[in-house]
Amino acid sequence: MSVPLLVEMVNITKKFPGVVANDQVNFNVREGEIHVLLGENGSGKSTLMSVLSGLYKPDEGDILVGGIKYNLRSPRDAIKAGIGMVHQHFKLIDSFSVAENVILGGDGTPMILNKKDIENNLAQLSERYGLRINLSAMVWQLSVGEKQRVEIIKMLYRGSQVLVLDEPTAVLTPQEAEELFDNLRRMAAAGRGIVVITHKLNEVMAIADRVTVLRRGKAVATLEKQAVNQRDLAWLMVGQDVVFQSRKKNPPDSAKVLELKKVNCLSDLGLAGLTDIDFSVYKGEIFGIAGVAGNGQRELAEVVAGLRAVNGGQLLINGTDVTGLSPRRIMDRGVALVPEDRLGTGLIPNLDAVDNLILKDYRRALLRRGPFVNRRVARSNAQQMVERFEVSLRSLDAPVKLMSGGNLQRLLLAREITSQPHLLIAVYPVRGLDIKATKAVHDLLLEQREQGMAILLISEDLEEIFKLSDRIGVLCGGRLTGILPAEAADIEEIGLLMMGTDRTGETAS
Amino acid sequence: MIIRGTRLTIEKRLVPSSSAYLLIPIFSIFMALLVGSIFLYFSGHEPVAVYYKMFKGAFGSRYGITETIVKAIPLTLVGLGVALAFRMQLWNIGGEGQLYMGAFAATWVALTFPEGSVWWVMPAMIALGMLAGGLWALLTAIPKAIWGVNEIITTLMLNYVAILWVDYLVYGPWKDPAGFNFPLTAVFSDAATLPGLFDSRVHAGLFFGIVAAIILYLVVYHTRWGYEIRVTGENPGAARYAGMNTTRNIMLVMLFSGALCGLAGMSEVSGIGHRLQHGLSPGYGYTAIIVAWLSRLNPFAVILVAILFGGLQVGGFIVQTSGIPSSMVYMLQGLLLFFVLGGELLTGYRLNRVPATGEATK
């Protein structure tokens, strides 16, 4: 091999109780390359990179940096060795400026700060790689894409030769992602090694020089990009063929199940959360909401479910005004919600499956026996739901926190779908699920749609939105910047709408 | 630095081991006694002899056992009361004050109707005692439910108010004219006195504790309302999402929590003192918090732990005669809590021995 290796991981094994997260994995990064680490959720990508960046200590195996064996005991050691990681959740301090965040905790930071010098240094650094940023801006003023840029600059400033990015595009619009890729290519061209963790096949094709595929903790292949196509990669990643069947087109009914008229609401901070939202969802239709996370998606789901107060405008379910009704009343009118945060809102981690499955129904006559809950009926209902929705669990009496993400989502969907709602709100329904579980959830949603349920699908994954939706609405800054029928929409246009440019080309304020 | 050969790592258990549930509390109690013995040893006592004497004092004689039960009755009632609130993550530290208010209201009935028949005086004392304790707790629940005012602070503060209110009464308007100026009220009529049991100081309040534990168990684990309490305590977000009325539940839970503490106060004045007096409770309201916690909020475990702590107090009282300070008891209580909580952490983890691979290189 002519190109020198910056970092080499040899036979890395990392075990967690009950799982081998990394099993004898070999991985290396060449000078000047972009190396994509591909795998499903839970395949061990993040663990492997956490080992490299000093967060975890491997149970077995060695890490070589520039040919020398290193014992990385903390992220600090890793940074000293020239390895920097940009995590999915940014580690920035909102009330500090960009420059302050970058120098924070760095070894070269002097006792007394010369703001001008530092900013000059940083300006040079960011310019070299085209990382446009206002160094004196406060972090809370920045967009998600800009925050990510700050994290990258931080790592470059600390002299990282190897830069690891964990699912960097998850929070970006397609255009922002393209810009990030350009920046990464520039850094690679300057001789640094870039590792990008992802589970999206199209990203591999877009930026990789090489790709390593992880499956269940094992590195199944390391290949040059030229030698592969998306199909092969999917096969390597899942270990079997995945068939994405095309769905049946059923013209939606004309009955409006959900209608929002000029709905406004406040965000948690008391600012405008949603502004003048106007749309309807029809019977037997999936209405997809696209947008970068944090642009009003959660507020929208909560408003429709009655969990957030409407602050102007009207909310109608099946033609009746339900504005201002309690969550329970709205639930009784046939609205079900699969919340974004499964264990935090949708389920009770420490209670068993039976208790979790009666959460919406425990007041119903069927489950009543005087003031008591009829445990026998509750149990047999739970058993039926578990069988019908193929939830695999150890026992109905075990706390649900022991279940896997895919099974938790099935359990949640089982409960919400069994309540036979007119409208199902699904927020990020497949977040964190592997390909098979994702397909199962999607099939369930499509099946319900065929049976006439109206579904409001909120997702940050455009592929998912395109695959399932009949119509697509785009949220940006709490406004609906456009509604398009799925056939007529293309990803470029949706991307523009996600950034706040409406269909006429003007920028929405 | 790596110790050659093997190193120990701490691993999280996927499923808490079932044998640990029994072994760890026993081991924790042993550790608490062990550490306590170090203090005893350095203060010039023979630890084993002291523990033996404490045990014998508390459980080794008819007198000891009945006195232990006498202490266990209020600890059970208040323990059940605060356990109910803790279940919903309402940190009711005000058991002591609610106990005092229950005692106050029961005393009011007894002193106002000295000629009343037992058939209505006793039920009225129970009802008003519970109501007073409940309302005292509700006073903190309303601001908590509406504005989110921290109940730890308010329940704690109201303890002092309640204790001083009772002091005011027994030093002032309610002082027994025939009481040689001691801070206590006149003795209750027979109708206002809970019958004794086993020819000892044990009184019918014992049944209150047992019945309350059974009712609480049924309510928490088998009723719709109990289901709401468990869901809200484990995950308030899920409770809201399921359309539960958390505001109402906070108020109801605190009302019942306080009512049980009030019942403890009623049974103390009616069953033990037969009058209201200064220093009515030696901190039952606080000890019961430890009792509730150590019993993992399980109503039946509350009874057992209350007996253990009752015995600790009786035993501690016995050994005072051989020069051991009474604060020894509180120290042991603290150590027990410390080790049981520490042990609880361990049920979720296990120590693992891994052979060290490779040398540490720098």
CSV table of N, CA and C in Angstrom, one decimal, chain B residues 14-87:
chain,number,residue,atom,x,y,z
B,14,LEU,N,-28.4,-7.1,32.8
B,14,LEU,CA,-29.6,-6.8,32.0
B,14,LEU,C,-30.9,-7.1,32.8
B,15,VAL,N,-30.9,-8.1,33.6
B,15,VAL,CA,-32.0,-8.4,34.5
B,15,VAL,C,-31.5,-8.5,35.9
B,16,PRO,N,-32.0,-7.7,36.8
B,16,PRO,CA,-31.6,-7.8,38.2
B,16,PRO,C,-31.7,-9.2,38.7
B,17,SER,N,-30.7,-9.7,39.3
B,17,SER,CA,-30.7,-11.1,39.8
B,17,SER,C,-31.7,-11.2,40.9
B,18,SER,N,-32.5,-12.3,40.9
B,18,SER,CA,-33.5,-12.4,41.9
B,18,SER,C,-33.0,-12.8,43.3
B,19,SER,N,-31.9,-13.5,43.3
B,19,SER,CA,-31.4,-13.8,44.7
B,19,SER,C,-30.8,-12.6,45.3
B,20,ALA,N,-30.4,-11.6,44.5
B,20,ALA,CA,-29.8,-10.4,45.1
B,20,ALA,C,-30.9,-9.6,45.8
B,21,TYR,N,-32.1,-9.7,45.4
B,21,TYR,CA,-33.2,-9.0,46.0
B,21,TYR,C,-33.3,-9.3,47.5
B,22,LEU,N,-33.0,-10.6,47.8
B,22,LEU,CA,-33.1,-11.0,49.2
B,22,LEU,C,-31.7,-10.8,49.9
B,23,LEU,N,-30.6,-11.2,49.2
B,23,LEU,CA,-29.3,-11.3,49.9
B,23,LEU,C,-28.8,-9.9,50.2
B,24,ILE,N,-29.0,-8.9,49.2
B,24,ILE,CA,-28.4,-7.6,49.4
B,24,ILE,C,-28.9,-6.9,50.6
B,25,PRO,N,-30.3,-6.9,50.9
B,25,PRO,CA,-30.7,-6.2,52.1
B,25,PRO,C,-30.1,-6.8,53.3
B,26,ILE,N,-30.0,-8.2,53.3
B,26,ILE,CA,-29.4,-8.8,54.5
B,26,ILE,C,-28.0,-8.4,54.7
B,27,PHE,N,-27.3,-8.5,53.6
B,27,PHE,CA,-25.8,-8.1,53.6
B,27,PHE,C,-25.7,-6.6,54.0
B,28,SER,N,-26.6,-5.8,53.5
B,28,SER,CA,-26.5,-4.3,53.9
B,28,SER,C,-26.7,-4.1,55.4
B,29,ILE,N,-27.7,-4.9,56.0
B,29,ILE,CA,-27.9,-4.7,57.4
B,29,ILE,C,-26.7,-5.2,58.2
B,30,PHE,N,-26.1,-6.3,57.7
B,30,PHE,CA,-24.9,-6.7,58.3
B,30,PHE,C,-23.8,-5.7,58.3
B,31,MET,N,-23.6,-5.0,57.1
B,31,MET,CA,-22.6,-4.0,57.0
B,31,MET,C,-22.8,-2.8,57.9
B,32,ALA,N,-24.1,-2.4,58.0
B,32,ALA,CA,-24.5,-1.3,58.8
B,32,ALA,C,-24.1,-1.6,60.3
B,33,LEU,N,-24.4,-2.8,60.7
B,33,LEU,CA,-24.0,-3.2,62.1
B,33,LEU,C,-22.5,-3.2,62.2
B,34,LEU,N,-21.8,-3.7,61.2
B,34,LEU,CA,-20.4,-3.8,61.3
B,34,LEU,C,-19.7,-2.4,61.4
B,35,VAL,N,-20.2,-1.5,60.6
B,35,VAL,CA,-19.6,-0.1,60.7
B,35,VAL,C,-20.0,0.5,62.1
B,36,GLY,N,-21.3,0.3,62.5
B,36,GLY,CA,-21.7,0.7,63.8
B,36,GLY,C,-20.8,0.2,64.9
B,37,SER,N,-20.4,-1.1,64.7
B,37,SER,CA,-19.6,-1.7,65.8
B,37,SER,C,-18.2,-1.0,65.9
B,38,ILE,N,-17.7,-0.5,64.8
B,38,ILE,CA,-16.5,0.2,64.9
B,38,ILE,C,-16.6,1.4,65.8
B,39,PHE,N,-17.7,2.2,65.6
B,39,PHE,CA,-17.9,3.3,66.5
B,39,PHE,C,-18.1,2.9,68.0
B,40,LEU,N,-18.8,1.8,68.2
B,40,LEU,CA,-19.0,1.3,69.5
B,40,LEU,C,-17.7,0.9,70.1
B,41,TYR,N,-16.9,0.2,69.3
B,41,TYR,CA,-15.6,-0.3,69.8
B,41,TYR,C,-14.7,0.9,70.3
B,42,PHE,N,-14.7,1.9,69.5
B,42,PHE,CA,-13.8,3.0,69.8
B,42,PHE,C,-14.4,3.9,70.9
B,43,SER,N,-15.7,3.8,71.2
B,43,SER,CA,-16.2,4.5,72.3
B,43,SER,C,-16.2,3.6,73.6
B,44,GLY,N,-15.4,2.5,73.5
B,44,GLY,CA,-15.2,1.8,74.7
B,44,GLY,C,-16.2,0.7,75.0
B,45,HIS,N,-17.0,0.3,74.0
B,45,HIS,CA,-18.0,-0.7,74.4
B,45,HIS,C,-17.7,-2.0,73.6
B,46,GLU,N,-18.3,-3.1,74.1
B,46,GLU,CA,-18.1,-4.4,73.4
B,46,GLU,C,-19.2,-4.5,72.4
B,47,PRO,N,-19.0,-4.3,71.1
B,47,PRO,CA,-20.1,-4.2,70.1
B,47,PRO,C,-21.0,-5.4,70.1
B,48,VAL,N,-20.5,-6.6,70.1
B,48,VAL,CA,-21.3,-7.8,70.1
B,48,VAL,C,-22.3,-7.8,71.3
B,49,ALA,N,-21.7,-7.5,72.4
B,49,ALA,CA,-22.6,-7.5,73.6
B,49,ALA,C,-23.7,-6.5,73.5
B,50,VAL,N,-23.3,-5.3,73.0
B,50,VAL,CA,-24.3,-4.2,72.9
B,50,VAL,C,-25.4,-4.6,71.9
B,51,TYR,N,-25.0,-5.2,70.8
B,51,TYR,CA,-26.0,-5.6,69.8
B,51,TYR,C,-26.9,-6.7,70.4
B,52,TYR,N,-26.3,-7.6,71.1
B,52,TYR,CA,-27.1,-8.7,71.7
B,52,TYR,C,-28.1,-8.1,72.7
B,53,LYS,N,-27.6,-7.2,73.5
B,53,LYS,CA,-28.5,-6.6,74.5
B,53,LYS,C,-29.6,-5.8,73.8
B,54,MET,N,-29.3,-5.1,72.7
B,54,MET,CA,-30.3,-4.4,72.0
B,54,MET,C,-31.4,-5.4,71.5
B,55,PHE,N,-30.9,-6.5,70.9
B,55,PHE,CA,-31.8,-7.4,70.3
B,55,PHE,C,-32.7,-8.1,71.3
B,56,LYS,N,-32.0,-8.4,72.4
B,56,LYS,CA,-32.8,-9.1,73.5
B,56,LYS,C,-33.8,-8.1,74.1
B,57,GLY,N,-33.3,-6.9,74.2
B,57,GLY,CA,-34.3,-5.9,74.7
B,57,GLY,C,-35.5,-5.7,73.9
B,58,ALA,N,-35.3,-5.7,72.6
B,58,ALA,CA,-36.4,-5.4,71.6
B,58,ALA,C,-37.2,-6.6,71.4
B,59,PHE,N,-36.6,-7.8,71.3
B,59,PHE,CA,-37.4,-8.9,70.8
B,59,PHE,C,-37.4,-10.1,71.8
B,60,GLY,N,-36.6,-9.9,72.9
B,60,GLY,CA,-36.3,-11.1,73.8
B,60,GLY,C,-37.3,-11.3,74.9
B,61,SER,N,-38.2,-10.3,75.1
B,61,SER,CA,-39.1,-10.5,76.2
B,61,SER,C,-40.5,-10.0,75.8
B,62,ARG,N,-41.5,-10.4,76.5
B,62,ARG,CA,-42.8,-10.0,76.2
B,62,ARG,C,-42.9,-8.5,76.2
B,63,TYR,N,-42.3,-7.9,77.2
B,63,TYR,CA,-42.3,-6.4,77.3
B,63,TYR,C,-41.7,-5.8,76.1
B,64,GLY,N,-40.5,-6.3,75.8
B,64,GLY,CA,-39.7,-5.8,74.6
B,64,GLY,C,-40.5,-5.9,73.3
B,65,ILE,N,-41.1,-7.1,73.1
B,65,ILE,CA,-41.9,-7.2,71.9
B,65,ILE,C,-43.1,-6.3,71.8
B,66,THR,N,-43.8,-6.2,72.9
B,66,THR,CA,-45.0,-5.3,72.8
B,66,THR,C,-44.5,-3.8,72.7
B,67,GLU,N,-43.4,-3.4,73.3
B,67,GLU,CA,-43.0,-2.0,73.1
B,67,GLU,C,-42.5,-1.8,71.7
B,68,THR,N,-41.9,-2.8,71.1
B,68,THR,CA,-41.5,-2.7,69.7
B,68,THR,C,-42.7,-2.5,68.8
B,69,ILE,N,-43.8,-3.2,69.1
B,69,ILE,CA,-45.0,-3.1,68.3
B,69,ILE,C,-45.6,-1.7,68.5
B,70,VAL,N,-45.5,-1.2,69.8
B,70,VAL,CA,-46.0,0.2,70.1
B,70,VAL,C,-45.3,1.2,69.2
B,71,LYS,N,-44.0,1.1,69.0
B,71,LYS,CA,-43.3,2.0,68.1
B,71,LYS,C,-43.6,1.8,66.7
B,72,ALA,N,-43.8,0.5,66.3
B,72,ALA,CA,-44.0,0.1,64.9
B,72,ALA,C,-45.3,0.6,64.4
B,73,ILE,N,-46.3,0.8,65.3
B,73,ILE,CA,-47.6,1.3,64.8
B,73,ILE,C,-47.6,2.6,64.1
B,74,PRO,N,-47.1,3.7,64.8
B,74,PRO,CA,-47.0,5.0,64.0
B,74,PRO,C,-46.1,4.9,62.8
B,75,LEU,N,-44.9,4.1,63.0
B,75,LEU,CA,-44.0,4.1,61.9
B,75,LEU,C,-44.7,3.4,60.7
B,76,THR,N,-45.5,2.4,60.9
B,76,THR,CA,-46.2,1.8,59.8
B,76,THR,C,-47.2,2.7,59.1
B,77,LEU,N,-48.0,3.4,59.9
B,77,LEU,CA,-49.0,4.3,59.4
B,77,LEU,C,-48.4,5.4,58.6
B,78,VAL,N,-47.4,6.1,59.2
B,78,VAL,CA,-46.8,7.2,58.5
B,78,VAL,C,-46.0,6.6,57.3
B,79,GLY,N,-45.3,5.5,57.5
B,79,GLY,CA,-44.6,4.9,56.4
B,79,GLY,C,-45.4,4.6,55.2
B,80,LEU,N,-46.6,4.1,55.5
B,80,LEU,CA,-47.6,3.8,54.4
B,80,LEU,C,-48.0,5.1,53.7
B,81,GLY,N,-48.2,6.1,54.5
B,81,GLY,CA,-48.7,7.4,54.0
B,81,GLY,C,-47.6,8.0,53.1
B,82,VAL,N,-46.4,8.1,53.5
B,82,VAL,CA,-45.4,8.7,52.7
B,82,VAL,C,-45.0,7.8,51.5
B,83,ALA,N,-45.1,6.5,51.7
B,83,ALA,CA,-44.8,5.6,50.6
B,83,ALA,C,-45.8,5.8,49.4
B,84,LEU,N,-47.1,6.1,49.8
B,84,LEU,CA,-48.1,6.4,48.7
B,84,LEU,C,-47.7,7.6,47.9
B,85,ALA,N,-47.3,8.6,48.7
B,85,ALA,CA,-46.9,9.9,48.0
B,85,ALA,C,-45.6,9.6,47.1
B,86,PHE,N,-44.6,8.9,47.7
B,86,PHE,CA,-43.4,8.7,47.0
B,86,PHE,C,-43.6,7.9,45.7
B,87,ARG,N,-44.6,7.0,45.7
B,87,ARG,CA,-45.0,6.3,44.6
B,87,ARG,C,-45.2,7.2,43.4
